XYZ file of C-alpha atoms in Angstrom:
736
model
C 46.723 37.832 104.813
C 47.405 41.490 105.566
C 47.734 42.160 109.295
C 47.942 45.940 109.024
C 45.630 48.907 108.503
C 46.672 52.168 106.900
C 47.116 54.916 109.481
C 44.987 57.543 107.703
C 42.126 55.156 106.967
C 42.194 53.934 110.570
C 41.898 57.531 111.751
C 38.840 57.985 109.531
C 37.358 54.913 111.238
C 37.852 56.719 114.539
C 36.055 59.813 113.251
C 33.297 57.515 112.020
C 32.879 56.347 115.622
C 32.528 59.996 116.647
C 29.865 60.398 113.966
C 28.087 57.301 115.259
C 27.604 59.091 118.576
C 25.810 61.864 116.659
C 23.643 59.182 115.028
C 23.010 57.378 118.330
C 19.468 58.154 119.530
C 20.357 57.011 123.040
C 22.589 60.105 123.301
C 20.750 63.304 124.368
C 19.879 65.610 121.471
C 22.200 68.527 122.244
C 25.078 66.145 122.894
C 24.467 64.654 119.443
C 24.868 68.167 118.032
C 28.167 68.343 119.861
C 29.401 65.118 118.246
C 28.507 66.407 114.763
C 30.578 69.516 115.442
C 33.476 67.431 116.809
C 33.354 65.239 113.688
C 33.742 68.319 111.501
C 36.509 69.963 113.556
C 38.367 66.637 113.685
C 38.137 66.379 109.905
C 39.370 69.955 109.454
C 42.493 69.208 111.486
C 42.975 65.893 109.688
C 43.121 67.670 106.325
C 45.332 70.438 107.679
C 47.869 68.055 109.202
C 47.689 64.549 107.768
C 46.484 65.227 104.226
C 48.848 68.202 104.108
C 51.691 65.898 105.120
C 50.754 63.368 102.418
C 50.737 66.115 99.798
C 54.208 67.168 100.931
C 55.328 63.531 100.573
C 54.035 63.485 97.006
C 56.199 66.501 96.209
C 59.259 64.777 97.655
C 58.769 61.398 96.010
C 55.840 59.651 94.380
C 57.451 56.318 95.273
C 57.426 56.908 99.056
C 55.230 54.204 100.636
C 53.498 53.508 103.904
C 55.566 50.913 105.809
C 52.529 48.848 106.804
C 50.232 48.733 103.756
C 52.716 49.744 101.044
C 50.377 52.513 99.822
C 51.880 55.568 98.144
C 50.905 59.031 99.346
C 48.789 59.485 96.214
C 46.948 56.202 96.830
C 46.311 57.197 100.438
C 44.938 60.607 99.429
C 42.556 59.005 96.922
C 41.367 56.491 99.518
C 40.916 59.288 102.059
C 38.818 61.353 99.620
C 36.582 58.371 98.838
C 36.023 57.598 102.527
C 35.414 61.232 103.452
C 32.707 61.580 100.780
C 30.906 58.562 102.216
C 31.195 59.831 105.800
C 30.106 63.343 104.852
C 26.891 62.001 103.352
C 26.139 60.445 106.730
C 27.097 63.708 108.455
C 24.695 65.664 106.229
C 21.911 63.159 106.912
C 22.280 63.198 110.689
C 22.598 67.004 110.683
C 19.280 67.279 108.805
C 17.662 64.840 111.243
C 18.899 66.770 114.277
C 17.767 70.124 112.918
C 14.300 68.700 112.197
C 14.132 67.360 115.753
C 15.192 70.736 117.179
C 12.095 72.354 115.713
C 10.064 70.415 118.278
C 11.966 72.333 120.964
C 11.367 75.755 119.426
C 14.666 76.231 117.593
C 14.781 76.484 113.790
C 17.446 77.288 111.240
C 15.690 78.639 108.158
C 16.348 79.867 104.653
C 14.189 82.009 102.349
C 12.138 79.015 101.238
C 10.862 78.525 104.791
C 9.727 82.069 105.648
C 7.044 84.416 104.369
C 7.305 87.681 102.451
C 7.032 89.791 105.597
C 9.992 88.107 107.270
C 11.922 88.270 104.005
C 11.389 92.020 103.831
C 12.590 92.431 107.443
C 15.719 90.418 106.754
C 16.384 92.434 103.600
C 16.214 95.645 105.635
C 18.612 94.104 108.151
C 20.979 93.159 105.337
C 20.840 96.661 103.837
C 21.518 98.455 107.110
C 23.631 96.060 109.203
C 25.494 93.771 106.817
C 25.931 95.360 103.382
C 27.927 98.353 104.717
C 30.403 95.912 106.353
C 30.999 93.688 103.327
C 34.064 93.897 101.100
C 33.006 92.563 97.686
C 35.600 91.792 95.022
C 35.085 91.219 91.303
C 37.916 89.155 89.883
C 39.350 90.532 86.657
C 42.506 91.741 84.976
C 42.868 94.617 87.404
C 41.662 92.733 90.456
C 43.339 89.373 91.164
C 41.653 86.515 92.977
C 41.811 87.342 96.701
C 43.645 85.324 99.323
C 41.195 83.021 101.111
C 41.787 82.652 104.831
C 41.975 79.140 106.248
C 38.516 77.793 107.166
C 36.793 81.132 106.517
C 33.523 81.169 104.577
C 33.135 83.203 101.368
C 30.119 83.822 99.145
C 31.005 83.360 95.485
C 28.867 84.429 92.501
C 29.311 83.736 88.810
C 28.524 87.094 87.201
C 27.474 87.677 83.589
C 28.271 91.178 82.340
C 26.570 93.141 79.567
C 29.181 91.872 77.104
C 28.298 88.277 77.972
C 31.615 87.547 79.660
C 31.537 85.807 83.033
C 33.446 86.907 86.105
C 33.624 85.834 89.712
C 32.368 87.978 92.549
C 33.513 87.170 96.105
C 32.457 88.425 99.535
C 34.071 87.337 102.846
C 31.337 86.210 105.257
C 33.312 85.695 108.460
C 34.375 89.240 109.321
C 34.017 88.707 113.059
C 31.715 91.721 113.267
C 28.539 90.244 111.798
C 26.757 87.808 114.155
C 26.663 84.277 112.760
C 23.066 83.546 113.773
C 20.580 86.258 112.808
C 17.113 86.117 114.447
C 14.172 86.012 112.063
C 11.809 88.881 113.005
C 8.554 87.743 114.561
C 9.632 84.121 114.952
C 11.089 83.286 118.346
C 13.782 80.652 118.096
C 14.123 80.995 114.304
C 17.528 81.953 112.912
C 19.283 82.368 109.602
C 23.024 81.994 109.188
C 24.665 85.250 108.140
C 26.478 83.627 105.200
C 23.143 82.391 103.814
C 21.735 85.902 104.092
C 24.722 87.332 102.250
C 24.503 84.626 99.582
C 20.812 85.348 99.012
C 21.392 89.052 98.439
C 24.426 88.765 96.188
C 22.364 90.234 93.294
C 22.007 93.439 95.342
C 25.748 93.629 95.955
C 26.689 92.955 92.332
C 23.759 94.892 90.873
C 25.587 95.748 87.671
C 25.780 92.094 86.634
C 23.512 89.084 86.456
C 24.168 86.362 89.016
C 24.288 83.133 87.001
C 25.108 80.805 89.902
C 26.359 81.103 93.446
C 27.724 79.103 96.358
C 29.419 79.414 99.693
C 32.996 78.145 99.672
C 35.610 77.333 102.289
C 39.250 76.317 101.891
C 41.323 74.267 104.307
C 45.050 74.981 104.240
C 48.011 72.774 104.974
C 49.243 73.325 108.537
C 52.025 70.729 108.473
C 55.164 72.828 108.654
C 58.588 71.586 109.788
C 59.850 74.181 112.244
C 63.189 72.466 112.833
C 64.018 72.216 109.133
C 63.507 75.969 108.726
C 65.092 77.218 111.959
C 68.198 79.384 111.742
C 70.385 79.314 114.883
C 71.049 83.038 114.521
C 67.371 83.795 115.155
C 65.605 84.134 118.477
C 63.607 80.893 118.681
C 60.458 82.486 120.063
C 60.469 85.228 117.407
C 61.060 82.584 114.757
C 58.029 80.574 115.925
C 55.820 83.675 115.833
C 56.807 84.297 112.214
C 56.292 80.637 111.392
C 52.721 80.749 112.733
C 51.961 83.670 110.412
C 53.520 81.780 107.515
C 51.367 78.719 108.219
C 48.233 80.776 107.643
C 49.282 81.202 104.023
C 50.231 77.619 103.191
C 48.707 75.861 100.187
C 45.049 74.766 100.339
C 44.383 71.028 100.570
C 40.576 71.067 100.360
C 37.792 73.190 98.829
C 34.232 72.864 100.140
C 31.094 74.082 98.363
C 27.579 74.561 99.729
C 25.918 74.438 96.276
C 26.406 72.565 93.048
C 28.322 74.652 90.516
C 29.004 74.142 86.841
C 32.076 71.949 86.354
C 33.856 74.710 84.431
C 33.330 77.099 87.343
C 34.674 74.477 89.771
C 37.747 74.084 87.564
C 38.200 77.862 87.604
C 37.988 77.943 91.416
C 40.465 75.064 91.594
C 42.853 76.970 89.360
C 42.586 80.120 91.464
C 42.971 78.287 94.794
C 45.467 75.660 93.551
C 43.240 72.819 94.771
C 43.058 69.541 92.882
C 39.546 68.743 91.513
C 39.560 65.494 93.525
C 39.827 67.600 96.674
C 36.563 69.492 96.098
C 33.754 68.434 98.444
C 30.096 69.389 98.230
C 28.472 69.764 101.654
C 24.766 69.447 102.347
C 25.172 71.029 105.775
C 26.744 74.356 106.804
C 30.461 74.604 106.085
C 31.192 75.573 109.702
C 29.149 73.938 112.460
C 30.527 75.933 115.381
C 27.194 77.796 115.635
C 25.701 74.616 117.120
C 27.192 75.630 120.477
C 24.986 78.747 120.391
C 21.932 76.543 119.852
C 22.990 74.438 122.815
C 23.204 77.583 124.944
C 19.638 78.495 123.965
C 18.439 75.111 125.214
C 20.389 74.869 128.474
C 17.183 75.004 130.489
C 16.054 71.737 128.869
C 18.129 69.372 130.988
C 16.759 66.297 129.214
C 18.608 67.372 126.054
C 22.009 67.108 127.746
C 24.027 64.582 129.655
C 23.383 64.804 133.371
C 25.693 67.290 135.059
C 28.973 65.879 136.273
C 31.653 67.628 138.299
C 35.107 66.316 139.261
C 34.923 65.113 142.850
C 37.245 65.499 145.800
C 39.515 62.494 145.911
C 38.940 60.490 149.072
C 42.599 59.483 148.873
C 43.662 62.987 149.923
C 42.853 64.455 153.317
C 41.839 68.123 153.001
C 43.366 69.163 156.342
C 46.865 67.741 155.723
C 49.540 69.232 153.432
C 49.662 67.392 150.120
C 53.431 66.934 150.257
C 53.126 65.237 153.628
C 50.549 62.839 152.185
C 52.786 62.060 149.201
C 55.619 61.302 151.648
C 53.360 58.761 153.363
C 52.681 56.845 150.149
C 52.204 57.293 146.410
C 48.997 58.986 145.278
C 47.022 58.757 142.043
C 44.333 61.022 140.613
C 41.967 59.873 137.878
C 40.554 62.717 135.779
C 37.845 63.875 135.154
C 36.261 61.786 137.879
C 38.505 63.216 140.566
C 39.355 66.883 140.888
C 42.735 68.286 139.890
C 42.703 70.342 143.098
C 45.198 68.189 145.079
C 47.791 68.753 142.363
C 47.032 72.489 142.238
C 47.337 72.586 146.033
C 50.631 70.722 145.759
C 52.052 73.420 143.461
C 50.767 76.188 145.714
C 52.379 74.537 148.743
C 55.643 74.237 146.856
C 55.474 77.870 145.758
C 55.149 79.048 149.369
C 57.122 76.430 151.318
C 60.373 78.044 152.550
C 62.125 74.660 152.353
C 61.354 74.080 148.676
C 64.488 74.635 146.609
C 63.230 74.243 143.061
C 60.284 73.397 140.816
C 60.860 71.958 137.364
C 58.069 71.285 134.906
C 57.349 70.495 131.259
C 54.510 72.477 129.693
C 53.008 71.229 126.432
C 49.440 72.565 126.467
C 48.094 74.735 129.283
C 44.857 76.606 129.834
C 44.525 80.199 128.645
C 43.959 81.206 132.270
C 46.312 78.762 133.937
C 46.448 78.430 137.718
C 49.386 76.084 137.209
C 51.494 78.714 135.475
C 50.405 81.305 138.034
C 51.737 79.037 140.807
C 55.061 78.728 138.977
C 55.247 82.501 138.651
C 54.436 82.903 142.348
C 57.176 80.396 143.215
C 59.736 82.363 141.188
C 58.645 85.608 142.817
C 59.144 83.893 146.193
C 62.755 83.170 145.293
C 62.440 79.533 144.216
C 64.434 78.210 141.296
C 61.769 77.536 138.663
C 62.705 75.800 135.410
C 60.013 75.303 132.787
C 60.314 73.631 129.437
C 57.691 75.296 127.247
C 57.074 73.415 124.011
C 56.552 76.104 121.384
C 55.912 73.441 118.723
C 52.684 72.170 120.326
C 50.573 72.403 117.176
C 47.803 75.045 117.310
C 48.844 76.031 120.860
C 52.010 77.852 119.811
C 50.663 81.370 120.362
C 49.323 80.543 123.824
C 52.641 78.950 124.802
C 54.670 81.884 123.457
C 52.652 84.265 125.608
C 53.064 82.126 128.728
C 56.806 81.743 128.104
C 57.140 85.533 128.144
C 55.225 85.833 131.396
C 57.308 83.091 132.991
C 60.553 84.763 131.939
C 59.347 88.149 133.178
C 58.676 86.572 136.587
C 62.221 85.210 136.802
C 61.651 81.617 135.699
C 64.239 79.886 133.559
C 62.480 78.938 130.321
C 63.915 76.371 127.919
C 62.419 75.312 124.600
C 63.321 71.698 124.006
C 65.492 69.903 121.510
C 66.230 70.267 117.822
C 63.998 67.963 115.819
C 62.148 66.602 118.869
C 59.034 67.766 120.671
C 58.974 67.448 124.456
C 55.591 65.820 125.060
C 56.244 64.388 128.531
C 54.091 65.478 131.480
C 56.648 65.755 134.266
C 56.873 67.919 137.374
C 59.640 67.739 139.997
C 59.735 69.583 143.320
C 63.000 69.452 145.262
C 62.831 70.238 148.965
C 65.307 70.441 151.815
C 63.942 68.074 154.469
C 65.118 67.252 157.968
C 66.681 64.015 156.714
C 68.176 65.438 153.532
C 66.935 66.335 150.066
C 63.382 65.263 149.262
C 62.031 64.712 145.752
C 58.349 64.985 144.876
C 57.648 63.800 141.341
C 54.406 64.024 139.416
C 54.007 62.118 136.156
C 50.837 62.521 134.113
C 49.205 61.123 131.016
C 47.580 64.435 130.079
C 48.377 68.107 129.826
C 48.651 70.540 132.705
C 45.361 72.105 131.710
C 42.569 72.656 134.200
C 39.952 72.822 131.439
C 40.761 69.543 129.708
C 41.134 67.820 133.083
C 37.326 68.117 133.273
C 36.787 66.639 129.807
C 39.581 64.096 129.218
C 40.261 60.872 131.085
C 43.824 60.992 132.434
C 45.990 59.775 135.297
C 48.260 61.811 137.544
C 50.761 59.932 139.715
C 52.522 61.678 142.616
C 55.386 60.013 144.441
C 58.172 60.875 146.887
C 60.237 57.862 145.806
C 63.831 59.175 145.740
C 64.842 56.841 142.899
C 62.058 58.225 140.690
C 63.005 61.765 141.748
C 66.653 61.275 140.816
C 65.703 59.954 137.390
C 63.316 62.883 136.878
C 66.239 65.160 137.800
C 68.308 63.467 135.091
C 65.524 64.130 132.565
C 65.486 67.856 133.346
C 69.275 68.077 133.350
C 69.408 66.445 129.918
C 66.727 68.790 128.563
C 68.571 71.846 129.881
C 71.725 70.698 128.061
C 69.881 69.828 124.861
C 70.614 66.128 125.342
C 68.692 62.866 125.786
C 68.511 60.465 128.707
C 70.574 57.500 127.579
C 69.869 55.101 130.458
C 67.192 54.818 133.114
C 66.181 52.104 135.497
C 62.681 53.070 136.609
C 61.321 55.644 134.179
C 60.910 54.839 130.494
C 62.212 57.938 128.704
C 61.874 58.338 124.931
C 63.500 58.583 122.501
C 66.266 56.245 123.733
C 64.767 54.366 126.677
C 61.114 53.682 125.922
C 60.521 51.698 122.741
C 63.386 49.302 123.475
C 62.124 48.724 127.025
C 58.566 48.109 125.772
C 59.881 45.585 123.252
C 61.901 43.941 126.020
C 58.848 43.519 128.272
C 56.840 42.064 125.381
C 59.729 39.647 124.814
C 59.567 38.665 128.502
C 55.901 37.705 128.050
C 56.772 35.732 124.907
C 59.385 33.753 126.859
C 56.892 33.162 129.671
C 54.306 31.833 127.216
C 56.906 29.549 125.623
C 57.392 28.022 129.075
C 53.642 27.266 129.000
C 52.956 29.719 131.798
C 50.165 32.355 131.712
C 51.385 35.477 129.903
C 49.501 38.737 129.489
C 49.789 42.226 127.980
C 47.199 44.975 128.459
C 47.591 48.405 126.882
C 45.399 51.506 126.884
C 46.525 54.200 124.451
C 45.163 56.698 121.957
C 46.913 55.308 118.880
C 48.916 52.272 117.739
C 51.101 52.850 114.664
C 54.674 51.887 115.695
C 55.465 48.959 113.388
C 58.237 47.585 115.614
C 55.809 47.302 118.521
C 53.008 46.002 116.287
C 55.243 43.255 114.904
C 56.334 42.300 118.422
C 52.698 42.087 119.542
C 51.981 39.800 116.571
C 54.919 37.614 117.628
C 53.573 37.569 121.190
C 50.112 36.538 119.994
C 51.619 33.678 118.004
C 53.510 32.576 121.127
C 50.240 32.381 123.081
C 50.355 35.672 125.021
C 46.850 37.000 125.736
C 46.710 40.651 124.676
C 44.014 43.269 125.344
C 44.353 46.635 123.609
C 42.116 49.612 124.368
C 42.936 51.986 121.515
C 40.716 55.036 121.210
C 41.827 56.247 117.783
C 44.225 54.887 115.169
C 44.971 51.168 115.306
C 47.121 49.809 112.483
C 46.977 46.213 113.749
C 44.195 43.803 112.752
C 43.249 41.404 115.595
C 41.704 37.975 115.350
C 43.606 36.712 112.290
C 43.903 32.912 112.723
C 47.429 31.819 113.570
C 48.655 35.415 113.653
C 46.703 37.770 115.917
C 43.967 35.505 117.282
C 45.152 36.132 120.861
C 44.706 39.900 120.447
C 41.520 41.778 121.230
C 41.142 45.473 120.338
C 38.378 47.764 121.572
C 37.826 51.505 121.267
C 35.826 53.542 123.782
C 34.232 56.705 122.386
C 31.787 58.436 124.679
C 31.020 61.476 126.738
C 34.621 62.053 127.832
C 37.676 61.859 125.604
C 39.672 58.758 126.511
C 43.204 60.128 126.854
C 44.946 58.118 129.585
C 47.746 55.712 128.684
C 48.484 52.581 130.669
C 50.803 49.652 129.952
C 50.385 46.310 131.754
C 52.869 43.443 131.448
C 52.440 40.099 133.180
C 49.719 38.318 135.092
C 48.645 39.608 138.479
C 51.312 38.015 140.666
C 54.215 39.498 138.634
C 52.477 42.439 137.022
C 54.251 45.619 135.912
C 52.080 48.678 135.304
C 53.157 52.002 133.812
C 51.278 55.200 133.107
C 52.611 57.419 130.351
C 52.233 60.417 128.070
C 53.263 58.239 125.107
C 51.123 56.412 122.592
C 52.602 53.517 120.646
C 53.336 55.737 117.656
C 56.794 56.123 116.139
C 56.555 59.876 116.659
C 56.108 59.238 120.411
C 58.508 56.373 120.901
C 61.400 57.662 118.771
C 60.811 61.320 117.876
C 59.645 62.912 121.105
C 60.742 63.180 124.691
C 58.168 61.098 126.561
C 58.099 59.644 130.058
C 56.413 56.504 131.349
C 56.456 55.880 135.103
C 56.105 52.571 136.933
C 53.270 52.294 139.422
C 55.078 50.712 142.355
C 52.471 50.928 145.103
C 50.583 47.579 145.230
C 47.272 49.246 146.074
C 47.532 51.635 143.127
C 48.469 48.761 140.825
C 45.374 46.873 141.939
C 43.249 49.963 141.397
C 44.562 50.496 137.859
C 44.181 46.797 137.059
C 40.540 46.887 138.146
C 39.931 50.044 136.097
C 41.453 48.387 133.035
C 39.259 45.310 133.462
C 36.187 47.482 133.902
C 36.939 49.327 130.654
C 37.323 45.992 128.873
C 33.835 45.112 130.133
C 32.254 48.286 128.724
C 29.317 47.324 126.524
C 27.723 50.736 126.050
C 30.485 52.931 124.611
C 32.955 50.324 123.378
C 33.414 49.080 119.824
C 35.405 45.970 119.008
C 37.761 45.842 116.024
C 37.078 42.860 113.777
C 39.591 41.026 111.547
C 37.873 42.732 108.590
C 38.944 46.154 109.877
C 35.381 47.137 110.791
C 34.314 48.192 114.285
C 31.129 46.851 115.862
C 29.413 48.000 119.028
C 29.763 45.770 122.064
C 26.291 45.310 123.528
C 24.806 43.365 126.414
C 21.237 43.793 127.677
C 21.827 41.563 130.670
C 24.719 43.460 132.234
C 24.927 46.991 130.802
C 28.300 48.502 131.674
C 29.317 52.092 130.922
C 32.847 52.455 132.306
C 32.893 56.242 132.307
C 29.612 56.511 134.204
C 30.754 53.791 136.582
C 33.935 55.672 137.478
C 32.013 58.900 138.001
C 29.432 57.229 140.225
C 32.279 55.718 142.205
C 33.927 59.135 142.603
C 30.646 60.692 143.781
C 30.091 57.967 146.338
C 33.619 58.122 147.698
C 33.495 61.923 147.935
C 30.221 61.708 149.856
C 31.789 59.436 152.442
C 32.149 60.950 155.919
C 35.351 59.025 156.555
C 38.228 60.209 154.338
C 41.244 57.977 154.088
C 43.204 57.878 157.383
C 46.929 58.501 157.604
C 47.708 54.853 158.302
C 45.310 52.901 156.123
C 45.367 49.108 156.108
C 46.416 47.605 152.813
C 43.505 47.205 150.418
C 42.266 43.794 149.418
C 42.348 45.020 145.830
C 38.575 44.979 145.309
C 37.198 48.077 143.666
C 33.731 48.518 145.093
C 31.370 49.981 142.530
C 29.332 53.029 143.321
C 25.673 53.739 143.255
C 23.287 53.664 140.404
C 22.947 50.734 138.068
C 21.155 53.194 135.763
C 24.444 55.032 135.434
C 25.613 52.191 133.236
C 23.376 53.341 130.447
C 21.476 56.478 131.375
C 21.657 59.864 133.106
C 23.639 59.811 136.351
C 21.732 59.012 139.465
C 22.078 60.674 142.836
C 24.502 58.795 145.100
C 22.728 56.016 146.930
C 23.593 52.829 148.758
C 25.559 50.085 147.059
C 22.921 47.478 147.727
C 22.530 45.376 144.586
C 25.132 47.305 142.644
C 27.955 45.074 143.782
C 26.180 42.242 141.968
C 26.160 44.400 138.832
C 29.929 44.949 139.157
C 30.504 41.235 139.640
C 28.359 40.537 136.575
C 30.500 42.959 134.537
C 33.604 41.145 135.658
C 31.958 37.784 135.078
C 30.949 38.674 131.531
C 34.506 39.874 130.901
C 35.851 36.616 132.266
C 33.561 34.577 130.020
C 34.876 36.465 126.986
C 38.529 36.120 127.944
C 38.528 32.812 129.735
C 40.979 34.140 132.322
C 41.723 37.113 134.538
C 44.628 39.485 134.264
């Protein structure tokens, strides 16, 4: 029996789970709109990156096969196209349902079949005066070649019949950036027409010298998978080279053609020939080709709070005292922040302190994705201007963030920071910050290791962990990481940190082997992992071996999972769930061993070959017993989620985990807990007694399945938490 799932098809299963949130009537209406838009933008990037990569593989060798399912690139592309057509039909259906429902709230998206002659005349006048003068129509012929179609831009295409009976194509770009996307319908408050539909309707006016035989809106998606390292010339300035490469990517070959209307097959073949798209990669869409306008509709309905999730704001962490310097608190003991439930402010304060502390010698940091208006980078600039040694590794190959990173690298250099750009052939994806300070007892090291980017915006939307420690052993190993990066080398050995590409996968495999040996001694053995994706075949095969040895394994994998659980005699000791909900699950956590000998790491690395062997990644051990207990409880709570979780079956299908008796929404639980702790009048004292390890739940049993409640007493809610843990225990038959 096959134990593996193809990577691309598993990713489509993830996007199906996103689409399910749009279909879920328990989700507020405007949030469902958001999930439809996310589904589409996810799919756009999937075609640009993954399908583009498969098409490149086909050019290299038609015999190249996936190492888990033995599928060729061509077979994968065909399977992807089939699955996407099925999913898109569901997307079109839920979009139509949502737009019908919106009409009950006074918002309508109309076409000319849904408005009267008076409104039509008003829109025609608007087209004549405001849109037609801004259009740039093209008629394709011998003297006018087919125009270049920008990636993901919408074009109106008409099949034109001339007086001589010959047919030509007429094309008008619709996304000029000047014309508003949503055009109000005169006399009808809340009624809009999309600008591309208005242009499409009046094509006969634009091409008045010909008869419009048929017409459609079209959109191409271009390959964005470009190998920067393979093309780089050492004689070029790396930053200038990346800028040119970004411009080149905009002109790469199309991988998909979308149509808004049915066209004659001969016309489709003609469009395929002009755009160099294979006929199998043409998709007919029953909903708009670009759903980004849905955010505008959400803005129009902001006053209707019932259409949105209840407001949530990251809370002050009770584990930090506001009146004490952050570095002093980190010296006392290790600290952990859990985003988005807790605010990023303690870390921002930490950087500001470092920038202005006269005893701080240096700040070193890896930057993969940062906000467009980054307080973090501003603190680094301030530190450099204050005379600190500031070293930043800016990853210019962070896909789709290259331009932002290039701009920040210039600003950092201008301020006097030393900027380095990583290693040939390897992205630096680690989230590592090191502050070195001259203390009264010698050199002090303050190390922060995160699971997510140094981005204030995504810290409010993604779940992530941020560990801060003054452990000198961790600091020295972080120093070794930065020294290796500055020399263009890799860390070859490390004791505490797991540092890819040479000291992460092998250490993970070693800890799995330890659990296998424990199980063979008939002792309880356990592995718990929370990651975004699982594709690394070496790790997958080792997990299968562990399952066969009797190791109990829980995997929380948000996205791609290439391992099938529950196969008798093979993976029947493995359980896989995926949590897809209001916040993007982004944190990574590795747990090895039962509670009395447990090792816990947080990391920037998924279990993907690209992370374990082709990137610089860092995983850090959580050494503080209280923090280990906290993370263990959080992991167990996520395993108990029966509102947002889906369980992966041996068939490869995902099913929702549901329980009416003990509803448990992990994300809402953690937010309620953060609200309650922030509302406490007694922040954590300097010398706190060791915790018993119990994570007391916060207020609001309704938060498990509904809008967030105001903080209230914990009376009765502790029983709910115990029930969650009890139901988890009944499923697993044991605790961690």
